[in-house]
Amino acid sequence: MPADPATPASERASPPSLDRAARALRGSWPALDERRLAGWLLGFSEGFTRRANSVWMLDAVEDLQSSVGAVEEAYRVRGLPSRFLTTDSSDVDEVAALRAFGYVTSLSGGILARSLGPTDGRGQPLPAAHPSAFVSVSGPQLPSDWLDAWLAWNGRRLPSDRRLAPRILSQGTPSFLSVSVDGSLAATARLSVVDGLGVVDCLVTDRASRGRGYARLLLERAQHEALALGASSCLAMVVDGNDASLRLFERLGYRRLGAFRYLEGPDRTSCC
């Protein structure tokens, strides 16, 4: 199906570079504890989500072997796997070295972007089959019902999930979007604007409410909010295999800037 973005391409800004997009993605989901190691930024968040517990390769390091060793030790003492988030803009020699050290891809996907224009955000009408449905936007305080729904739909039921999620999701000045039907949440999304780029994540629809266009409504509303907050483009990360999500973004004019990959190191713990 062809894309049907609301604003003609000629009226939209140019898409961001992959490197700039990666930095915005990091800033939208910061770790609770961060440590700089030359050009690398190590994130620690007690294991809650990959993005908040990975090394972002922002710039090069001089001594690669000793730097990898320092990374592995930093994560080992915290009981976490050593994991790097790489993109197509990461230093190819550093990525090749990680592969040589035994790092393998544990998750991959695409970084998508859509430039915004003056008419973005003119949302579609809500489905007639659900006249009581409506879209709401709140923030930066995280609504408790939004958190409850997002955790449940993602299968996150540990006490630590409920403790850590608000600390990560509420950082910065995020907007929390939702679709409610008959008083109950049916879909959620989150928007952060970092360095003039809107980052959309946490886009989830309750299984019983899928196929009714709620995710599209939230994405269109997120674009409208991002534009109002000064963003020139919107970004998203879509994991490989999530074809439904990819089709949604492509229908709204999102294009792939490049790939992301989580590279996870081997367990080097001695047996004795």
PDB file of C-alpha atoms in Angstrom:
ATOM      1  CA  MET A   1       0.000   0.000   0.000  1.00  0.00           C
ATOM      2  CA  PRO A   2       1.474   3.412  -0.888  1.00  0.00           C
ATOM      3  CA  ALA A   3       2.312   5.909   1.792  1.00  0.00           C
ATOM      4  CA  ASP A   4      -0.291   8.575   2.480  1.00  0.00           C
ATOM      5  CA  PRO A   5       1.479  11.245   4.551  1.00  0.00           C
ATOM      6  CA  ALA A   6      -0.631  14.290   5.298  1.00  0.00           C
ATOM      7  CA  THR A   7       1.986  16.781   4.156  1.00  0.00           C
ATOM      8  CA  PRO A   8       3.536  16.687   0.658  1.00  0.00           C
ATOM      9  CA  ALA A   9       7.236  15.840   0.700  1.00  0.00           C
ATOM     10  CA  SER A  10       8.070  19.201  -0.870  1.00  0.00           C
ATOM     11  CA  GLU A  11       6.717  20.975   2.229  1.00  0.00           C
ATOM     12  CA  ARG A  12       8.612  18.882   4.775  1.00  0.00           C
ATOM     13  CA  ALA A  13      12.112  19.330   6.167  1.00  0.00           C
ATOM     14  CA  SER A  14      14.960  17.026   5.194  1.00  0.00           C
ATOM     15  CA  PRO A  15      15.298  13.874   7.314  1.00  0.00           C
ATOM     16  CA  PRO A  16      18.021  13.822   9.978  1.00  0.00           C
ATOM     17  CA  SER A  17      21.280  11.963   9.618  1.00  0.00           C
ATOM     18  CA  LEU A  18      21.467   8.503  11.148  1.00  0.00           C
ATOM     19  CA  ASP A  19      24.075   9.680  13.649  1.00  0.00           C
ATOM     20  CA  ARG A  20      21.874  12.549  14.839  1.00  0.00           C
ATOM     21  CA  ALA A  21      18.886  10.221  15.037  1.00  0.00           C
ATOM     22  CA  ALA A  22      20.840   7.730  17.158  1.00  0.00           C
ATOM     23  CA  ARG A  23      21.808  10.461  19.614  1.00  0.00           C
ATOM     24  CA  ALA A  24      18.190  11.568  19.906  1.00  0.00           C
ATOM     25  CA  LEU A  25      17.087   7.985  20.523  1.00  0.00           C
ATOM     26  CA  ARG A  26      19.621   7.688  23.328  1.00  0.00           C
ATOM     27  CA  GLY A  27      18.497  10.964  24.854  1.00  0.00           C
ATOM     28  CA  SER A  28      14.849   9.924  24.781  1.00  0.00           C
ATOM     29  CA  TRP A  29      15.479   6.797  26.874  1.00  0.00           C
ATOM     30  CA  PRO A  30      18.365   7.666  29.206  1.00  0.00           C
ATOM     31  CA  ALA A  31      19.797   5.171  31.628  1.00  0.00           C
ATOM     32  CA  LEU A  32      19.408   5.747  35.342  1.00  0.00           C
ATOM     33  CA  ASP A  33      23.179   5.609  35.768  1.00  0.00           C
ATOM     34  CA  GLU A  34      25.613   6.568  33.016  1.00  0.00           C
ATOM     35  CA  ARG A  35      29.372   6.376  32.744  1.00  0.00           C
ATOM     36  CA  ARG A  36      31.511   7.862  30.002  1.00  0.00           C
ATOM     37  CA  LEU A  37      34.402   5.823  28.620  1.00  0.00           C
ATOM     38  CA  ALA A  38      36.091   8.006  26.000  1.00  0.00           C
ATOM     39  CA  GLY A  39      33.638   8.013  23.075  1.00  0.00           C
ATOM     40  CA  TRP A  40      31.379   5.358  24.573  1.00  0.00           C
ATOM     41  CA  LEU A  41      28.489   5.939  26.957  1.00  0.00           C
ATOM     42  CA  LEU A  42      27.688   3.063  29.304  1.00  0.00           C
ATOM     43  CA  GLY A  43      24.134   2.852  30.624  1.00  0.00           C
ATOM     44  CA  PHE A  44      22.972   0.950  33.704  1.00  0.00           C
ATOM     45  CA  SER A  45      19.350   0.623  34.830  1.00  0.00           C
ATOM     46  CA  GLU A  46      19.213  -2.623  36.809  1.00  0.00           C
ATOM     47  CA  GLY A  47      18.454  -4.549  33.627  1.00  0.00           C
ATOM     48  CA  PHE A  48      15.203  -2.745  32.756  1.00  0.00           C
ATOM     49  CA  THR A  49      15.083  -2.645  28.924  1.00  0.00           C
ATOM     50  CA  ARG A  50      17.985  -3.093  26.547  1.00  0.00           C
ATOM     51  CA  ARG A  51      18.177   0.578  25.589  1.00  0.00           C
ATOM     52  CA  ALA A  52      18.823   1.651  29.174  1.00  0.00           C
ATOM     53  CA  ASN A  53      21.403  -1.087  29.787  1.00  0.00           C
ATOM     54  CA  SER A  54      23.683  -0.841  26.776  1.00  0.00           C
ATOM     55  CA  VAL A  55      26.799   0.887  25.537  1.00  0.00           C
ATOM     56  CA  TRP A  56      26.140   3.622  22.992  1.00  0.00           C
ATOM     57  CA  MET A  57      29.096   3.969  20.627  1.00  0.00           C
ATOM     58  CA  LEU A  58      28.860   7.729  20.168  1.00  0.00           C
ATOM     59  CA  ASP A  59      32.503   8.283  19.201  1.00  0.00           C
ATOM     60  CA  ALA A  60      35.660   6.225  18.839  1.00  0.00           C
ATOM     61  CA  VAL A  61      37.904   4.950  21.626  1.00  0.00           C
ATOM     62  CA  GLU A  62      41.685   4.697  21.376  1.00  0.00           C
ATOM     63  CA  ASP A  63      42.506   1.371  23.041  1.00  0.00           C
ATOM     64  CA  LEU A  64      39.703  -0.889  21.867  1.00  0.00           C
ATOM     65  CA  GLN A  65      40.717  -4.081  23.655  1.00  0.00           C
ATOM     66  CA  SER A  66      41.162  -2.477  27.061  1.00  0.00           C
ATOM     67  CA  SER A  67      37.953  -0.472  26.584  1.00  0.00           C
ATOM     68  CA  VAL A  68      35.949  -3.627  25.884  1.00  0.00           C
ATOM     69  CA  GLY A  69      37.501  -5.209  28.962  1.00  0.00           C
ATOM     70  CA  ALA A  70      36.493  -2.209  31.079  1.00  0.00           C
ATOM     71  CA  VAL A  71      32.953  -2.402  29.703  1.00  0.00           C
ATOM     72  CA  GLU A  72      32.637  -6.096  30.457  1.00  0.00           C
ATOM     73  CA  GLU A  73      33.877  -5.608  34.001  1.00  0.00           C
ATOM     74  CA  ALA A  74      31.489  -2.689  34.601  1.00  0.00           C
ATOM     75  CA  TYR A  75      28.493  -4.760  33.554  1.00  0.00           C
ATOM     76  CA  ARG A  76      29.706  -7.945  35.235  1.00  0.00           C
ATOM     77  CA  VAL A  77      29.901  -6.373  38.693  1.00  0.00           C
ATOM     78  CA  ARG A  78      26.306  -5.183  38.236  1.00  0.00           C
ATOM     79  CA  GLY A  79      25.092  -8.626  37.213  1.00  0.00           C
ATOM     80  CA  LEU A  80      24.288  -7.468  33.679  1.00  0.00           C
ATOM     81  CA  PRO A  81      25.335  -8.754  30.251  1.00  0.00           C
ATOM     82  CA  SER A  82      27.829  -6.705  28.277  1.00  0.00           C
ATOM     83  CA  ARG A  83      25.789  -5.241  25.431  1.00  0.00           C
ATOM     84  CA  PHE A  84      26.470  -2.638  22.738  1.00  0.00           C
ATOM     85  CA  LEU A  85      23.852  -0.785  20.707  1.00  0.00           C
ATOM     86  CA  THR A  86      25.275  -0.249  17.233  1.00  0.00           C
ATOM     87  CA  THR A  87      23.865   1.376  14.118  1.00  0.00           C
ATOM     88  CA  ASP A  88      24.917   1.595  10.496  1.00  0.00           C
ATOM     89  CA  SER A  89      26.755   4.790  11.444  1.00  0.00           C
ATOM     90  CA  SER A  90      28.872   3.088  14.133  1.00  0.00           C
ATOM     91  CA  ASP A  91      32.603   2.793  13.544  1.00  0.00           C
ATOM     92  CA  VAL A  92      32.991  -0.273  11.315  1.00  0.00           C
ATOM     93  CA  ASP A  93      36.360  -1.221  12.806  1.00  0.00           C
ATOM     94  CA  GLU A  94      34.955  -1.148  16.333  1.00  0.00           C
ATOM     95  CA  VAL A  95      31.970  -3.266  15.312  1.00  0.00           C
ATOM     96  CA  ALA A  96      34.258  -5.753  13.550  1.00  0.00           C
ATOM     97  CA  ALA A  97      36.421  -5.949  16.667  1.00  0.00           C
ATOM     98  CA  LEU A  98      33.385  -6.684  18.833  1.00  0.00           C
ATOM     99  CA  ARG A  99      32.460  -9.503  16.480  1.00  0.00           C
ATOM    100  CA  ALA A 100      36.003 -10.845  16.760  1.00  0.00           C
ATOM    101  CA  PHE A 101      35.713 -10.718  20.558  1.00  0.00           C
ATOM    102  CA  GLY A 102      32.687 -13.019  20.353  1.00  0.00           C
ATOM    103  CA  TYR A 103      29.831 -10.507  20.367  1.00  0.00           C
ATOM    104  CA  VAL A 104      26.710 -11.620  18.500  1.00  0.00           C
ATOM    105  CA  THR A 105      23.476  -9.906  17.484  1.00  0.00           C
ATOM    106  CA  SER A 106      20.749 -10.438  20.077  1.00  0.00           C
ATOM    107  CA  LEU A 107      18.161  -8.085  18.537  1.00  0.00           C
ATOM    108  CA  SER A 108      18.031  -5.957  15.402  1.00  0.00           C
ATOM    109  CA  GLY A 109      15.691  -3.626  13.588  1.00  0.00           C
ATOM    110  CA  GLY A 110      15.340  -0.390  11.705  1.00  0.00           C
ATOM    111  CA  ILE A 111      15.525   3.273  12.673  1.00  0.00           C
ATOM    112  CA  LEU A 112      12.704   5.038  10.861  1.00  0.00           C
ATOM    113  CA  ALA A 113      12.202   8.743  10.273  1.00  0.00           C
ATOM    114  CA  ARG A 114       9.567  11.030   8.843  1.00  0.00           C
ATOM    115  CA  SER A 115      10.067  14.728   8.247  1.00  0.00           C
ATOM    116  CA  LEU A 116       7.252  16.942   9.508  1.00  0.00           C
ATOM    117  CA  GLY A 117       5.427  19.755   7.749  1.00  0.00           C
ATOM    118  CA  PRO A 118       2.860  22.456   8.544  1.00  0.00           C
ATOM    119  CA  THR A 119      -0.210  20.280   8.021  1.00  0.00           C
ATOM    120  CA  ASP A 120       0.959  17.236   9.963  1.00  0.00           C
ATOM    121  CA  GLY A 121      -1.279  16.222  12.791  1.00  0.00           C
ATOM    122  CA  ARG A 122      -4.601  16.649  11.076  1.00  0.00           C
ATOM    123  CA  GLY A 123      -5.776  13.363  12.480  1.00  0.00           C
ATOM    124  CA  GLN A 124      -8.295  10.997  11.024  1.00  0.00           C
ATOM    125  CA  PRO A 125     -11.735  10.708  12.671  1.00  0.00           C
ATOM    126  CA  LEU A 126     -12.118   8.054  15.321  1.00  0.00           C
ATOM    127  CA  PRO A 127     -13.750   4.815  14.149  1.00  0.00           C
ATOM    128  CA  ALA A 128     -17.511   5.166  14.018  1.00  0.00           C
ATOM    129  CA  ALA A 129     -17.876   1.752  15.658  1.00  0.00           C
ATOM    130  CA  HIS A 130     -16.504   3.251  18.870  1.00  0.00           C
ATOM    131  CA  PRO A 131     -18.106   6.672  19.345  1.00  0.00           C
ATOM    132  CA  SER A 132     -16.930   6.811  22.957  1.00  0.00           C
ATOM    133  CA  ALA A 133     -13.249   6.450  21.997  1.00  0.00           C
ATOM    134  CA  PHE A 134     -10.984   9.459  22.365  1.00  0.00           C
ATOM    135  CA  VAL A 135      -7.284  10.364  22.277  1.00  0.00           C
ATOM    136  CA  SER A 136      -5.705  12.033  25.284  1.00  0.00           C
ATOM    137  CA  VAL A 137      -2.281  13.592  25.827  1.00  0.00           C
ATOM    138  CA  SER A 138      -0.724  14.236  29.217  1.00  0.00           C
ATOM    139  CA  GLY A 139       2.695  14.839  30.678  1.00  0.00           C
ATOM    140  CA  PRO A 140       5.333  15.153  31.778  1.00  0.00           C
ATOM    141  CA  GLN A 141       3.925  13.310  34.809  1.00  0.00           C
ATOM    142  CA  LEU A 142       3.331   9.647  34.022  1.00  0.00           C
ATOM    143  CA  PRO A 143      -0.360   8.688  34.427  1.00  0.00           C
ATOM    144  CA  SER A 144      -0.820   5.605  36.583  1.00  0.00           C
ATOM    145  CA  ASP A 145      -3.398   4.007  34.268  1.00  0.00           C
ATOM    146  CA  TRP A 146      -1.075   4.511  31.278  1.00  0.00           C
ATOM    147  CA  LEU A 147       1.742   2.795  33.191  1.00  0.00           C
ATOM    148  CA  ASP A 148      -0.518  -0.071  34.295  1.00  0.00           C
ATOM    149  CA  ALA A 149      -1.644  -0.726  30.726  1.00  0.00           C
ATOM    150  CA  TRP A 150       1.812  -0.455  29.161  1.00  0.00           C
ATOM    151  CA  LEU A 151       3.370  -2.829  31.693  1.00  0.00           C
ATOM    152  CA  ALA A 152       0.553  -5.370  31.359  1.00  0.00           C
ATOM    153  CA  TRP A 153       0.530  -5.357  27.549  1.00  0.00           C
ATOM    154  CA  ASN A 154       4.306  -5.881  27.503  1.00  0.00           C
ATOM    155  CA  GLY A 155       4.169  -8.731  30.011  1.00  0.00           C
ATOM    156  CA  ARG A 156       6.159  -6.810  32.620  1.00  0.00           C
ATOM    157  CA  ARG A 157       4.870  -7.996  35.973  1.00  0.00           C
ATOM    158  CA  LEU A 158       7.935  -7.925  38.229  1.00  0.00           C
ATOM    159  CA  PRO A 159       7.945  -5.521  41.180  1.00  0.00           C
ATOM    160  CA  SER A 160      11.201  -4.082  39.823  1.00  0.00           C
ATOM    161  CA  ASP A 161       9.468  -3.244  36.516  1.00  0.00           C
ATOM    162  CA  ARG A 162       6.937  -1.072  38.303  1.00  0.00           C
ATOM    163  CA  ARG A 163       9.684   0.568  40.340  1.00  0.00           C
ATOM    164  CA  LEU A 164      12.055   1.270  37.446  1.00  0.00           C
ATOM    165  CA  ALA A 165       9.664   2.083  34.588  1.00  0.00           C
ATOM    166  CA  PRO A 166       8.471   5.454  35.940  1.00  0.00           C
ATOM    167  CA  ARG A 167      12.045   6.564  36.581  1.00  0.00           C
ATOM    168  CA  ILE A 168      13.052   5.935  32.966  1.00  0.00           C
ATOM    169  CA  LEU A 169       9.846   6.862  31.159  1.00  0.00           C
ATOM    170  CA  SER A 170       9.407  10.157  33.026  1.00  0.00           C
ATOM    171  CA  GLN A 171      12.864  11.576  32.377  1.00  0.00           C
ATOM    172  CA  GLY A 172      12.938  14.772  30.357  1.00  0.00           C
ATOM    173  CA  THR A 173       9.588  16.253  29.359  1.00  0.00           C
ATOM    174  CA  PRO A 174       7.730  13.371  27.685  1.00  0.00           C
ATOM    175  CA  SER A 175       4.136  13.337  26.506  1.00  0.00           C
ATOM    176  CA  PHE A 176       2.025  10.262  27.216  1.00  0.00           C
ATOM    177  CA  LEU A 177      -0.660   9.536  24.639  1.00  0.00           C
ATOM    178  CA  SER A 178      -3.504   7.056  24.863  1.00  0.00           C
ATOM    179  CA  VAL A 179      -6.729   5.960  23.233  1.00  0.00           C
ATOM    180  CA  SER A 180      -9.578   5.169  25.600  1.00  0.00           C
ATOM    181  CA  VAL A 181     -12.709   3.238  24.652  1.00  0.00           C
ATOM    182  CA  ASP A 182     -15.665   3.231  27.015  1.00  0.00           C
ATOM    183  CA  GLY A 183     -13.414   4.466  29.788  1.00  0.00           C
ATOM    184  CA  SER A 184     -10.665   1.840  29.393  1.00  0.00           C
ATOM    185  CA  LEU A 185      -7.302   2.297  27.717  1.00  0.00           C
ATOM    186  CA  ALA A 186      -6.976   0.572  24.354  1.00  0.00           C
ATOM    187  CA  ALA A 187      -3.598   1.876  23.136  1.00  0.00           C
ATOM    188  CA  THR A 188      -0.601   3.855  24.393  1.00  0.00           C
ATOM    189  CA  ALA A 189       2.324   5.823  22.991  1.00  0.00           C
ATOM    190  CA  ARG A 190       5.042   8.089  24.331  1.00  0.00           C
ATOM    191  CA  LEU A 191       6.673  11.111  22.708  1.00  0.00           C
ATOM    192  CA  SER A 192       9.950  12.805  23.600  1.00  0.00           C
ATOM    193  CA  VAL A 193      11.526  15.713  21.729  1.00  0.00           C
ATOM    194  CA  VAL A 194      15.324  15.658  21.793  1.00  0.00           C
ATOM    195  CA  ASP A 195      17.529  18.009  19.787  1.00  0.00           C
ATOM    196  CA  GLY A 196      14.624  19.030  17.586  1.00  0.00           C
ATOM    197  CA  LEU A 197      13.613  15.442  16.825  1.00  0.00           C
ATOM    198  CA  GLY A 198      10.480  13.719  18.067  1.00  0.00           C
ATOM    199  CA  VAL A 199      10.946  10.142  19.255  1.00  0.00           C
ATOM    200  CA  VAL A 200       7.856   7.929  19.356  1.00  0.00           C
ATOM    201  CA  ASP A 201       8.000   4.773  21.448  1.00  0.00           C
ATOM    202  CA  CYS A 202       5.809   2.635  23.726  1.00  0.00           C
ATOM    203  CA  LEU A 203       3.311   2.351  20.849  1.00  0.00           C
ATOM    204  CA  VAL A 204       1.216  -0.617  21.962  1.00  0.00           C
ATOM    205  CA  THR A 205      -2.409  -1.639  21.415  1.00  0.00           C
ATOM    206  CA  ASP A 206      -4.332  -3.981  23.664  1.00  0.00           C
ATOM    207  CA  ARG A 207      -4.714  -7.306  21.866  1.00  0.00           C
ATOM    208  CA  ALA A 208      -8.525  -7.108  21.975  1.00  0.00           C
ATOM    209  CA  SER A 209      -8.470  -3.672  20.309  1.00  0.00           C
ATOM    210  CA  ARG A 210      -6.069  -4.303  17.448  1.00  0.00           C
ATOM    211  CA  GLY A 211      -7.008  -3.672  13.839  1.00  0.00           C
ATOM    212  CA  ARG A 212      -9.175  -0.635  14.613  1.00  0.00           C
ATOM    213  CA  GLY A 213      -6.711   2.114  13.718  1.00  0.00           C
ATOM    214  CA  TYR A 214      -5.850   3.220  17.242  1.00  0.00           C
ATOM    215  CA  ALA A 215      -2.086   2.989  16.738  1.00  0.00           C
ATOM    216  CA  ARG A 216      -2.382   5.196  13.670  1.00  0.00           C
ATOM    217  CA  LEU A 217      -4.409   7.742  15.618  1.00  0.00           C
ATOM    218  CA  LEU A 218      -1.714   7.910  18.279  1.00  0.00           C
ATOM    219  CA  LEU A 219       1.089   8.173  15.743  1.00  0.00           C
ATOM    220  CA  GLU A 220      -0.651  11.018  13.910  1.00  0.00           C
ATOM    221  CA  ARG A 221      -1.322  12.805  17.193  1.00  0.00           C
ATOM    222  CA  ALA A 222       2.296  12.298  18.259  1.00  0.00           C
ATOM    223  CA  GLN A 223       3.434  13.934  15.009  1.00  0.00           C
ATOM    224  CA  HIS A 224       1.145  16.886  15.699  1.00  0.00           C
ATOM    225  CA  GLU A 225       2.484  17.251  19.245  1.00  0.00           C
ATOM    226  CA  ALA A 226       6.092  16.915  18.069  1.00  0.00           C
ATOM    227  CA  LEU A 227       5.621  19.652  15.484  1.00  0.00           C
ATOM    228  CA  ALA A 228       4.075  21.924  18.115  1.00  0.00           C
ATOM    229  CA  LEU A 229       7.122  21.312  20.324  1.00  0.00           C
ATOM    230  CA  GLY A 230       9.518  22.367  17.576  1.00  0.00           C
ATOM    231  CA  ALA A 231      10.498  19.000  16.103  1.00  0.00           C
ATOM    232  CA  SER A 232      11.422  18.828  12.427  1.00  0.00           C
ATOM    233  CA  SER A 233      11.114  15.034  12.178  1.00  0.00           C
ATOM    234  CA  CYS A 234       9.790  12.042  14.085  1.00  0.00           C
ATOM    235  CA  LEU A 235      11.772   8.874  14.758  1.00  0.00           C
ATOM    236  CA  ALA A 236      10.974   5.330  15.800  1.00  0.00           C
ATOM    237  CA  MET A 237      12.766   2.030  16.312  1.00  0.00           C
ATOM    238  CA  VAL A 238      11.009  -1.024  14.863  1.00  0.00           C
ATOM    239  CA  VAL A 239      12.419  -4.469  15.571  1.00  0.00           C
ATOM    240  CA  ASP A 240      12.849  -6.965  12.761  1.00  0.00           C
ATOM    241  CA  GLY A 241       9.825  -9.209  12.416  1.00  0.00           C
ATOM    242  CA  ASN A 242       7.286  -6.641  13.618  1.00  0.00           C
ATOM    243  CA  ASP A 243       5.724  -6.380  10.177  1.00  0.00           C
ATOM    244  CA  ALA A 244       2.453  -4.815  11.331  1.00  0.00           C
ATOM    245  CA  SER A 245       4.263  -1.936  13.011  1.00  0.00           C
ATOM    246  CA  LEU A 246       6.541  -1.456  10.018  1.00  0.00           C
ATOM    247  CA  ARG A 247       3.562  -1.269   7.649  1.00  0.00           C
ATOM    248  CA  LEU A 248       1.903   1.343   9.855  1.00  0.00           C
ATOM    249  CA  PHE A 249       4.943   3.602   9.862  1.00  0.00           C
ATOM    250  CA  GLU A 250       5.507   3.175   6.141  1.00  0.00           C
ATOM    251  CA  ARG A 251       1.883   4.071   5.367  1.00  0.00           C
ATOM    252  CA  LEU A 252       2.414   7.347   7.190  1.00  0.00           C
ATOM    253  CA  GLY A 253       5.532   8.150   5.198  1.00  0.00           C
ATOM    254  CA  TYR A 254       8.312   6.895   7.471  1.00  0.00           C
ATOM    255  CA  ARG A 255      11.471   5.734   5.758  1.00  0.00           C
ATOM    256  CA  ARG A 256      14.377   3.676   7.027  1.00  0.00           C
ATOM    257  CA  LEU A 257      17.483   5.677   7.946  1.00  0.00           C
ATOM    258  CA  GLY A 258      19.477   2.575   8.800  1.00  0.00           C
ATOM    259  CA  ALA A 259      19.658  -0.468  11.010  1.00  0.00           C
ATOM    260  CA  PHE A 260      20.308  -0.895  14.715  1.00  0.00           C
ATOM    261  CA  ARG A 261      21.737  -4.005  16.336  1.00  0.00           C
ATOM    262  CA  TYR A 262      22.305  -5.047  19.905  1.00  0.00           C
ATOM    263  CA  LEU A 263      25.584  -6.937  20.142  1.00  0.00           C
ATOM    264  CA  GLU A 264      25.868  -9.051  23.270  1.00  0.00           C
ATOM    265  CA  GLY A 265      29.118 -10.446  24.586  1.00  0.00           C
ATOM    266  CA  PRO A 266      29.854 -14.015  25.647  1.00  0.00           C
ATOM    267  CA  ASP A 267      29.848 -15.095  29.265  1.00  0.00           C
ATOM    268  CA  ARG A 268      33.504 -14.969  30.270  1.00  0.00           C
ATOM    269  CA  THR A 269      32.881 -15.956  33.900  1.00  0.00           C
ATOM    270  CA  SER A 270      35.431 -18.467  35.095  1.00  0.00           C
ATOM    271  CA  CYS A 271      34.126 -21.823  36.270  1.00  0.00           C
ATOM    272  CA  CYS A 272      36.328 -21.817  39.357  1.00  0.00           C
TER     273      CYS A 272
END
